[in-house]
XYZ file of C-alpha atoms in Angstrom:
650
model
C 0.000 0.000 0.000
C 1.174 3.516 -0.821
C 1.055 6.207 1.808
C 0.632 9.978 1.710
C 1.908 12.447 4.279
C 0.217 15.732 5.149
C 2.218 18.070 7.368
C 1.263 21.244 9.211
C 3.851 22.816 11.477
C 2.280 25.282 13.879
C -0.802 25.555 16.049
C -3.093 27.348 13.562
C -4.360 24.447 11.492
C -6.084 25.600 8.261
C -9.623 24.295 7.775
C -9.013 23.434 4.115
C -6.849 20.490 5.139
C -10.099 18.600 5.788
C -11.247 19.154 2.189
C -7.879 17.792 1.093
C -8.201 14.683 3.276
C -11.812 14.036 2.282
C -10.939 14.149 -1.413
C -8.062 11.702 -0.872
C -10.526 9.299 0.746
C -13.063 9.669 -2.078
C -10.496 8.947 -4.767
C -8.276 6.391 -3.020
C -10.713 4.696 -0.650
C -8.754 2.018 1.258
C -5.872 2.029 -1.207
C -3.721 4.639 0.538
C -2.676 5.152 4.140
C -2.927 8.825 5.119
C -0.565 10.235 7.739
C -1.743 13.593 9.103
C 1.111 15.182 11.042
C 0.031 18.099 13.226
C 0.953 19.918 16.395
C -0.026 17.929 19.481
C -2.587 20.554 20.464
C -4.502 19.897 17.230
C -4.687 16.105 17.486
C -8.065 15.985 19.318
C -9.574 18.519 16.905
C -8.433 16.588 13.836
C -9.739 13.334 15.288
C -13.124 14.957 15.965
C -13.372 16.481 12.481
C -12.499 13.234 10.712
C -15.191 11.375 12.641
C -17.767 13.741 11.093
C -16.867 12.696 7.534
C -19.608 11.033 5.505
C -17.821 7.910 4.301
C -20.986 5.899 3.808
C -23.579 7.593 1.568
C -21.885 7.325 -1.826
C -18.960 5.032 -0.982
C -19.643 1.388 -1.861
C -17.817 -0.129 1.084
C -18.049 2.255 4.034
C -14.697 3.244 5.487
C -13.593 3.174 9.080
C -11.593 6.376 9.297
C -9.097 4.944 11.787
C -8.183 2.174 9.336
C -6.919 4.588 6.693
C -5.925 7.765 8.558
C -3.148 7.935 11.152
C -2.941 11.193 13.106
C 0.679 11.794 14.093
C 1.585 14.302 16.840
C 4.627 16.312 15.818
C 6.214 15.613 19.193
C 6.852 12.026 18.069
C 8.714 13.283 15.015
C 10.521 15.975 16.994
C 11.933 13.273 19.250
C 13.338 11.521 16.195
C 14.736 14.753 14.746
C 16.816 15.503 17.839
C 19.177 12.778 16.597
C 19.192 13.994 12.961
C 22.502 15.704 12.151
C 21.198 17.396 8.997
C 18.182 18.766 10.837
C 20.425 20.084 13.596
C 22.618 21.742 10.967
C 19.528 23.327 9.406
C 18.112 24.635 12.691
C 21.522 25.994 13.675
C 21.495 28.170 10.555
C 18.018 29.416 11.469
C 19.206 30.380 14.944
C 22.443 32.089 13.967
C 21.842 33.657 10.553
C 20.480 37.203 10.324
C 18.816 36.219 7.042
C 16.197 34.185 8.896
C 15.304 36.563 11.712
C 12.333 38.158 9.917
C 11.253 34.827 8.406
C 10.071 33.608 11.805
C 7.442 36.351 11.992
C 6.077 36.271 8.419
C 2.771 34.354 8.451
C 3.696 32.347 11.500
C 7.061 31.251 10.133
C 5.653 30.106 6.788
C 8.951 29.977 4.903
C 10.624 28.146 7.776
C 7.912 25.485 7.923
C 7.808 24.852 4.182
C 11.436 23.764 4.216
C 11.414 22.069 7.627
C 8.618 19.719 6.535
C 11.032 17.537 4.561
C 12.884 16.655 7.723
C 9.561 15.754 9.333
C 8.631 13.536 6.397
C 11.956 11.746 6.727
C 11.304 11.257 10.444
C 7.812 9.958 9.659
C 9.151 7.400 7.187
C 11.728 6.260 9.719
C 9.422 6.079 12.758
C 6.656 4.237 10.910
C 9.006 2.261 8.643
C 7.247 3.287 5.433
C 8.446 3.589 1.844
C 6.792 4.683 -1.407
C 5.467 7.763 0.327
C 3.722 10.675 -1.338
C 3.481 14.163 0.058
C 0.937 16.734 -1.043
C 0.558 20.221 0.289
C -2.525 20.885 2.371
C -4.089 23.075 -0.331
C -3.985 20.341 -2.977
C -6.916 18.362 -4.375
C -6.175 14.986 -5.987
C -8.104 13.357 -8.835
C -5.915 10.322 -9.488
C -5.236 7.450 -7.121
C -1.772 7.314 -5.616
C -1.616 3.680 -6.714
C -2.013 4.717 -10.356
C 0.458 7.575 -9.989
C 3.012 5.196 -8.503
C 2.432 2.532 -11.159
C 2.420 4.855 -14.163
C 5.029 7.440 -13.175
C 7.047 6.736 -10.024
C 7.831 3.162 -11.047
C 9.009 4.230 -14.506
C 12.393 5.746 -13.678
C 14.651 3.412 -15.649
C 15.292 1.178 -12.676
C 16.531 4.027 -10.480
C 14.574 4.968 -7.398
C 14.110 8.716 -7.530
C 12.133 11.421 -5.873
C 9.343 12.556 -8.222
C 8.067 16.132 -8.443
C 6.621 18.803 -10.747
C 9.293 21.063 -12.226
C 7.437 24.324 -12.663
C 10.209 26.592 -13.951
C 13.489 26.147 -15.842
C 15.192 29.503 -15.379
C 15.824 29.605 -12.540
C 14.997 25.966 -11.846
C 12.059 25.703 -9.462
C 9.960 22.850 -8.128
C 6.644 23.711 -6.508
C 6.179 20.860 -4.020
C 2.442 20.494 -4.574
C 2.919 16.750 -5.000
C 6.064 14.738 -4.310
C 7.010 11.089 -4.176
C 9.733 9.710 -1.898
C 10.761 6.104 -2.652
C 12.712 5.323 0.506
C 14.593 6.625 3.505
C 17.907 6.682 1.653
C 16.604 9.218 -0.880
C 15.165 11.306 1.943
C 18.553 11.248 3.663
C 20.154 12.511 0.468
C 17.528 15.230 0.039
C 17.770 16.547 3.599
C 21.564 16.631 3.302
C 21.124 18.754 0.169
C 18.646 21.034 1.977
C 20.962 21.639 4.930
C 23.991 22.294 2.747
C 22.058 24.602 0.403
C 20.539 26.652 3.226
C 23.964 27.022 4.854
C 25.605 27.988 1.558
C 23.058 30.708 0.790
C 23.141 31.921 4.373
C 26.910 32.368 4.138
C 26.204 34.616 1.144
C 23.649 36.527 3.245
C 20.862 35.239 0.985
C 17.567 33.489 1.672
C 16.529 30.422 -0.302
C 13.038 28.912 -0.180
C 11.885 25.322 -0.500
C 10.965 25.632 -4.193
C 14.404 26.866 -5.203
C 16.140 24.309 -2.967
C 14.271 21.482 -4.682
C 14.995 23.024 -8.080
C 18.721 22.685 -7.379
C 18.420 19.009 -6.435
C 19.509 16.780 -9.317
C 18.154 13.334 -8.491
C 14.521 14.112 -9.317
C 12.223 12.503 -11.854
C 9.696 14.934 -13.310
C 5.963 14.357 -13.279
C 4.446 15.444 -16.636
C 3.583 19.139 -16.498
C 1.909 19.310 -19.911
C -0.569 16.805 -21.440
C 1.247 15.083 -24.280
C 1.519 11.322 -24.664
C 0.578 10.782 -21.035
C -3.061 10.284 -20.094
C -2.417 12.232 -16.888
C -0.540 15.427 -16.094
C 0.249 17.317 -12.904
C -0.116 20.797 -11.461
C 2.710 22.596 -9.741
C 0.823 25.838 -9.202
C -0.253 27.300 -12.535
C -3.476 25.352 -13.163
C -4.818 25.856 -9.659
C -4.123 29.590 -9.834
C -5.743 29.793 -13.264
C -8.910 27.894 -12.348
C -9.290 29.093 -8.759
C -7.478 32.419 -8.620
C -5.061 33.515 -5.940
C -5.726 33.737 -2.215
C -8.701 36.146 -1.693
C -6.761 37.706 1.172
C -4.451 39.128 -1.481
C -7.190 40.771 -3.596
C -8.392 44.328 -3.322
C -11.589 44.612 -5.326
C -14.432 46.991 -4.518
C -16.645 44.245 -3.073
C -14.209 42.558 -0.737
C -17.014 40.708 1.035
C -17.762 38.890 -2.232
C -14.111 38.032 -2.876
C -14.299 35.414 -0.135
C -16.358 33.129 -2.365
C -16.519 34.860 -5.759
C -12.811 35.194 -6.460
C -12.108 38.028 -8.946
C -8.637 36.670 -9.790
C -9.844 33.498 -11.521
C -7.900 33.283 -14.773
C -4.616 34.346 -13.161
C -1.519 33.410 -15.187
C 1.632 32.677 -13.212
C 4.467 34.404 -15.061
C 7.155 32.166 -13.567
C 5.558 28.927 -14.686
C 6.813 27.397 -17.912
C 3.303 26.065 -18.522
C 0.540 28.521 -19.433
C -2.825 26.898 -18.661
C -4.818 29.347 -20.784
C -3.553 27.368 -23.778
C -5.919 24.531 -22.795
C -9.627 24.066 -22.186
C -10.423 22.635 -18.757
C -13.660 20.984 -17.725
C -15.193 18.960 -14.914
C -15.941 15.503 -16.269
C -18.201 12.944 -14.606
C -16.203 9.760 -14.130
C -17.130 6.460 -12.502
C -14.529 4.954 -10.206
C -14.737 1.559 -8.550
C -15.052 2.692 -4.947
C -18.127 4.943 -5.197
C -21.731 4.462 -6.287
C -22.125 7.700 -8.246
C -19.858 9.406 -10.786
C -17.370 11.929 -9.432
C -16.357 15.178 -11.064
C -12.691 15.245 -12.056
C -10.720 18.044 -13.709
C -9.780 17.123 -17.269
C -8.302 18.930 -20.246
C -7.428 18.491 -23.862
C -3.849 18.371 -25.093
C -2.673 20.645 -27.923
C -3.681 19.151 -31.286
C -5.278 16.269 -29.423
C -8.982 15.560 -29.013
C -8.420 13.197 -26.091
C -9.308 14.164 -22.544
C -6.409 14.058 -20.123
C -6.812 13.833 -16.367
C -5.318 16.491 -14.112
C -3.836 14.325 -11.346
C -3.783 17.103 -8.758
C -4.805 20.717 -8.442
C -2.773 23.141 -6.326
C -5.479 25.495 -5.074
C -3.650 28.699 -4.193
C -6.948 30.375 -3.234
C -7.308 27.768 -0.435
C -10.908 27.256 -1.596
C -10.510 23.507 -2.039
C -14.226 22.837 -1.639
C -14.797 24.445 -5.059
C -12.891 21.584 -6.644
C -14.262 18.685 -4.637
C -15.482 15.804 -6.781
C -18.865 15.846 -5.013
C -19.388 19.594 -4.449
C -19.711 21.424 -7.743
C -21.661 24.490 -6.647
C -19.941 27.858 -6.632
C -21.168 30.934 -4.816
C -22.242 32.489 -8.116
C -24.299 29.383 -8.989
C -26.871 29.893 -6.217
C -30.276 30.846 -7.592
C -32.076 33.943 -6.298
C -34.684 36.265 -7.730
C -32.080 39.049 -7.775
C -29.724 36.994 -9.881
C -32.421 35.919 -12.329
C -32.786 39.586 -13.256
C -29.109 39.487 -14.253
C -29.840 36.706 -16.743
C -32.185 38.958 -18.684
C -31.638 41.663 -21.270
C -34.578 43.729 -20.032
C -36.698 43.899 -16.875
C -40.312 45.019 -17.168
C -41.595 46.504 -13.938
C -43.567 49.302 -12.348
C -42.275 52.174 -10.260
C -43.803 50.735 -7.085
C -42.468 47.210 -7.597
C -38.958 48.330 -8.433
C -38.844 50.739 -5.498
C -39.766 47.829 -3.224
C -37.168 45.462 -4.711
C -33.988 46.611 -2.918
C -30.309 45.508 -2.904
C -30.553 43.731 -6.256
C -26.802 43.805 -6.845
C -25.601 43.176 -3.281
C -24.487 39.597 -3.981
C -23.464 40.171 -7.597
C -20.935 42.369 -9.361
C -23.222 45.081 -10.626
C -26.673 45.452 -12.118
C -27.267 47.550 -15.231
C -30.155 49.844 -14.359
C -30.505 50.884 -17.993
C -32.180 47.568 -18.806
C -35.108 48.263 -16.463
C -38.250 49.387 -18.280
C -40.705 51.117 -15.947
C -44.300 50.943 -17.157
C -46.534 53.691 -15.785
C -49.737 52.499 -17.431
C -49.973 49.120 -19.166
C -53.064 50.247 -21.064
C -51.198 53.181 -22.567
C -47.762 51.878 -23.605
C -45.694 53.583 -26.282
C -45.194 50.383 -28.271
C -42.867 52.003 -30.819
C -40.523 53.174 -28.084
C -40.684 49.798 -26.340
C -39.781 47.886 -29.493
C -37.049 50.386 -30.333
C -35.274 49.373 -27.115
C -35.357 45.735 -28.179
C -34.338 46.398 -31.791
C -31.458 48.679 -30.802
C -30.202 46.103 -28.322
C -30.467 43.397 -30.996
C -28.485 45.516 -33.461
C -25.697 46.258 -30.957
C -25.451 42.803 -29.401
C -26.168 40.725 -32.489
C -28.852 38.820 -30.576
C -32.168 38.088 -32.221
C -33.641 36.472 -29.118
C -34.392 38.923 -26.319
C -34.582 37.725 -22.723
C -37.349 39.533 -20.856
C -38.009 39.487 -17.124
C -41.541 40.116 -15.868
C -42.717 39.965 -12.267
C -45.230 37.108 -12.092
C -48.077 39.252 -10.779
C -47.730 41.403 -13.915
C -48.273 38.488 -16.305
C -51.927 39.285 -17.014
C -51.015 42.841 -17.968
C -48.163 41.515 -20.094
C -50.540 39.208 -21.982
C -53.089 41.950 -22.574
C -50.865 44.881 -23.459
C -47.298 43.863 -24.376
C -47.377 40.373 -25.882
C -49.585 41.362 -28.856
C -47.363 44.287 -29.866
C -43.887 42.722 -29.564
C -41.852 43.224 -32.727
C -42.173 40.024 -34.729
C -38.735 40.294 -36.315
C -37.351 39.167 -32.959
C -38.042 36.251 -30.643
C -38.272 36.364 -26.866
C -37.435 34.193 -23.875
C -39.531 35.077 -20.857
C -38.501 34.828 -17.205
C -41.210 35.283 -14.595
C -40.292 35.403 -10.914
C -40.123 37.427 -7.668
C -43.744 36.924 -6.713
C -46.101 34.607 -4.851
C -48.168 34.473 -8.027
C -48.263 31.307 -10.120
C -47.879 30.561 -13.803
C -51.138 28.731 -14.542
C -53.137 27.500 -17.511
C -54.544 31.024 -17.740
C -51.141 32.077 -19.056
C -51.021 29.551 -21.896
C -51.497 32.332 -24.524
C -47.882 33.273 -23.842
C -46.707 29.794 -24.819
C -48.954 29.741 -27.875
C -47.480 32.951 -29.258
C -44.926 32.279 -31.997
C -42.515 35.015 -30.899
C -42.070 33.384 -27.478
C -39.411 30.667 -27.703
C -39.405 29.632 -24.041
C -40.758 30.572 -20.630
C -38.982 29.989 -17.307
C -41.571 30.385 -14.571
C -41.518 30.427 -10.785
C -44.464 28.699 -9.070
C -45.301 26.941 -12.316
C -48.637 25.230 -11.807
C -49.908 24.482 -15.290
C -49.999 21.581 -17.700
C -46.698 20.483 -19.287
C -45.590 22.328 -22.400
C -42.413 22.022 -24.440
C -41.854 25.778 -24.147
C -42.284 25.855 -20.369
C -39.721 25.089 -17.637
C -39.835 25.455 -13.881
C -37.726 28.292 -12.503
C -36.780 27.786 -8.834
C -37.790 30.375 -6.285
C -34.289 29.665 -4.972
C -32.965 31.585 -1.996
C -34.619 34.763 -0.722
C -33.441 38.046 -2.194
C -30.728 40.127 -0.536
C -33.267 42.555 0.922
C -34.384 39.867 3.397
C -32.470 38.484 6.395
C -32.962 34.955 5.081
C -31.356 36.011 1.813
C -27.802 36.143 3.165
C -25.904 34.139 0.556
C -22.598 34.514 2.382
C -24.002 32.719 5.411
C -25.639 30.071 3.232
C -22.493 29.338 1.240
C -20.382 29.276 4.390
C -22.564 26.507 5.801
C -22.614 24.701 2.436
C -18.837 24.548 2.095
C -18.350 23.709 5.763
C -20.819 20.787 5.862
C -20.867 19.118 2.410
C -18.462 16.402 3.576
C -20.173 15.643 6.896
C -22.552 12.884 7.927
C -26.192 13.833 8.396
C -26.960 12.550 11.862
C -30.621 13.604 12.082
C -33.671 12.390 10.178
C -36.198 15.109 9.270
C -36.008 18.850 9.880
C -39.392 20.410 10.701
C -39.993 24.057 11.577
C -43.467 25.313 10.716
C -44.814 28.844 10.927
C -48.590 28.275 11.083
C -49.356 31.926 10.336
C -48.181 32.090 6.708
C -50.533 29.524 5.165
C -53.610 28.139 6.873
C -52.933 24.477 6.097
C -49.617 24.619 7.932
C -51.380 24.685 11.301
C -53.232 21.473 10.433
C -49.927 19.813 9.561
C -48.286 21.053 12.754
C -51.175 19.740 14.847
C -50.976 16.311 13.160
C -47.232 16.089 13.814
C -47.765 16.933 17.468
C -50.525 14.315 17.769
C -48.540 11.512 16.102
C -45.108 12.493 17.442
C -43.731 11.762 13.972
C -41.021 14.414 14.034
C -39.214 16.704 16.423
C -40.178 20.349 15.885
C -37.213 22.730 15.664
C -37.332 26.244 17.069
C -36.509 29.514 15.339
C -32.854 30.535 15.291
C -30.622 33.044 13.565
C -30.332 32.359 9.843
C -26.860 30.825 10.011
C -27.705 28.671 13.031
C -30.878 27.535 11.269
C -28.893 26.548 8.177
C -26.351 24.659 10.270
C -29.128 22.724 11.984
C -30.883 22.038 8.677
C -27.634 20.717 7.162
C -27.387 18.084 9.887
C -30.604 16.418 8.643
C -31.158 13.957 5.831
C -34.616 15.250 4.912
C -36.687 18.390 5.428
C -40.452 18.867 5.425
C -41.148 21.719 2.997
C -44.757 22.886 3.191
C -46.054 25.173 0.492
C -46.991 28.712 1.460
C -48.785 31.363 -0.573
C -46.990 29.912 -3.577
C -46.324 26.245 -4.340
C -42.563 26.798 -4.214
C -40.657 27.594 -1.023
C -37.230 28.957 -0.157
C -36.758 26.110 2.321
C -37.052 23.567 -0.505
C -33.966 25.041 -2.183
C -32.105 25.794 1.036
C -32.420 22.086 1.747
C -31.024 20.977 -1.593
C -28.109 23.406 -1.401
C -27.238 21.751 1.915
C -27.537 18.181 0.608
C -30.910 17.680 2.312
C -33.807 15.994 0.470
C -37.067 18.012 0.549
C -40.313 16.288 1.564
C -43.443 17.699 -0.080
C -47.062 16.973 0.866
C -49.226 16.784 -2.257
C -52.953 16.388 -1.701
C -56.306 18.014 -2.422
C -55.347 21.027 -0.317
C -51.779 21.732 -1.442
C -52.407 20.893 -5.141
C -48.760 20.547 -6.122
C -48.979 17.897 -8.853
C -48.210 20.145 -11.825
C -45.417 21.898 -9.960
C -43.809 18.614 -8.934
C -44.086 17.235 -12.465
C -42.153 20.239 -13.738
C -39.485 19.686 -11.066
C -39.137 16.046 -12.101
C -38.529 17.136 -15.688
C -35.387 19.025 -14.603
C -34.161 16.224 -12.305
C -34.833 17.949 -8.997
C -35.034 15.321 -6.203
C -37.710 15.286 -3.513
C -39.944 12.894 -1.575
C -43.650 13.229 -2.359
C -46.159 12.319 0.348
C -49.692 11.834 -0.963
C -52.794 11.727 1.192
C -55.404 13.913 2.859
C -55.415 12.125 6.217
C -52.444 13.745 7.931
C -52.543 11.523 11.014
C -52.378 8.453 8.814
C -49.631 10.027 6.723
C -47.381 10.807 9.690
C -48.001 7.454 11.337
C -46.458 5.826 8.271
C -43.858 8.444 7.368
C -41.891 9.453 10.453
C -38.306 9.743 11.692
C -37.904 5.963 11.661
C -38.956 5.756 8.019
C -36.421 8.381 6.911
C -33.421 6.325 8.007
C -29.753 6.615 6.969
C -30.171 3.621 4.638
C -33.206 5.226 2.981
C -31.195 8.413 2.431
C -28.270 6.461 1.002
C -30.505 4.518 -1.395
C -32.278 7.717 -2.433
C -29.036 9.573 -3.206
C -27.473 6.648 -5.062
C -30.560 6.343 -7.285
C -29.967 9.943 -8.332
C -26.709 8.725 -9.885
C -25.008 11.904 -8.715
C -24.046 13.783 -5.615
C -26.827 16.215 -4.693
C -24.296 19.036 -4.918
C -23.503 18.071 -8.520
C -27.084 18.416 -9.812
C -26.897 20.838 -12.738
C -30.402 22.284 -12.247
C -29.311 23.735 -8.895
C -27.118 26.161 -10.826
C -28.242 29.525 -12.155
C -26.536 28.830 -15.493
C -28.895 25.888 -16.111
C -31.597 28.464 -16.848
C -29.534 30.614 -19.197
C -26.285 32.540 -19.328
C -26.087 36.195 -18.357
């Protein structure tokens, strides 16, 4: 069995290390032993976090975390290093050289730790008597098994056992140690001797040398492929991760710093020092089946120059530290979350009234700007200047080259739209209609819109009409930014923090009986049968955290058939439960959701006591959740219809 070593020197353990470990487990399953080497003070915390991992739902043969992960206190390795002459030489330079005095204070001794780790890896290999050991940095995501990397690359060194690494730059030579392979203790002894001698040599010249340059000067290294050529797999030193994920948001300075946390403005960054320029390739997330999991995982792939084949990116060095964005089971970015505000951004024009638009506040709070010039305020629908209206559309078409215009209309204005705007739309153009931001429904009364030849498609919130090839459900999504329960930063924080955790509780229920009369009847029936525990109101973030700990959530319709809680649940990996009966009348709505592959549990029946006697916490068991998710043939977080782009590009 191969092993992989993760090292963090210092007490401030970064949270992204858990995303790194979880991805290793998803890809490698039981095939790799993981050694997590941390300060003694962090051992209990790491143990606690690893026990939260969901290693059952999509994994075929559930893992026992203690069988594959060994947490190693650094004190054990420090004891070994006291007898290491090269380590003592290295630390002596740190103590006596003026070059290193300021390096101890920069980011908690970052540059000291990055070089010192190689001595710790050597100590680890010696203490635990391991060979064929990989090391990845804590901000690296892997997509290839270490077994395959060893077989296809590390074992192909012309009979010579060599350290393997990604050579990122030729002049000067530089190796970014995002992923390394160490064959045995002898090679580690040779490397640490080189490190000590190099640090001492540069120090004597009053110069600092970092770990990347030290490795670049080491000769006995076999290079992992940096560019996709004949190899099916290639590796990332730093350039691909910086290109796809941007640089650390702490280093950005955009106008909306609060958005930079999750919506990184530096995506597309090109590292000038790298000899590989990733913008020469097209990267994608490909669904791939691997033996150890029940659903396909998303892996980063790319094409090679003059080659139509897809090549696997073995690892991604995520400089932004946002590893969750590249998890194989969590493919939802901050900008993907659906809200009524963001749906306006999809459209070329917004048709509104003065009163409605004055009420709709903070439209651009969670986006990077909203063009107010595309808002058309209608004072009187019965007295519209149709020539002026169509001139807006025709001018836009001429400038943009688009012949299909995307129009947004608030749902409660649909009747006025049908009567006064639809008949006079310029017929040289076609139109896609988005209707949202309202409790109103799209019903059979609005079929004239679909029957009109100039309308190519309608995306409708609260769709409650018969199926039509021009009609698609448009999620109510998350509440708009003007509401407290529309805080996307809090939602996404909980999403990225909990996607990898087990869901310990069965069904989340929290019912406000004052918003829709039927809700009180449901609440009374639950109390009578004792089917579910009723949760109490909390702050929005605490509510989301509690919701995320459940496998299912009861989502009762309100004034509209759709609910924010339905989509909050899905964004947190929770399956919504919907009651569909003669009172709620959700059949058409649910049929439209099925057509876009949105998962939910449908409970049918008018007798609520009978319903909750059958369907209760016991029914919604961990095994039922696992079977439900596996039948989806995808991770919930990888469902494409949970993304704003599924409904059109801005």
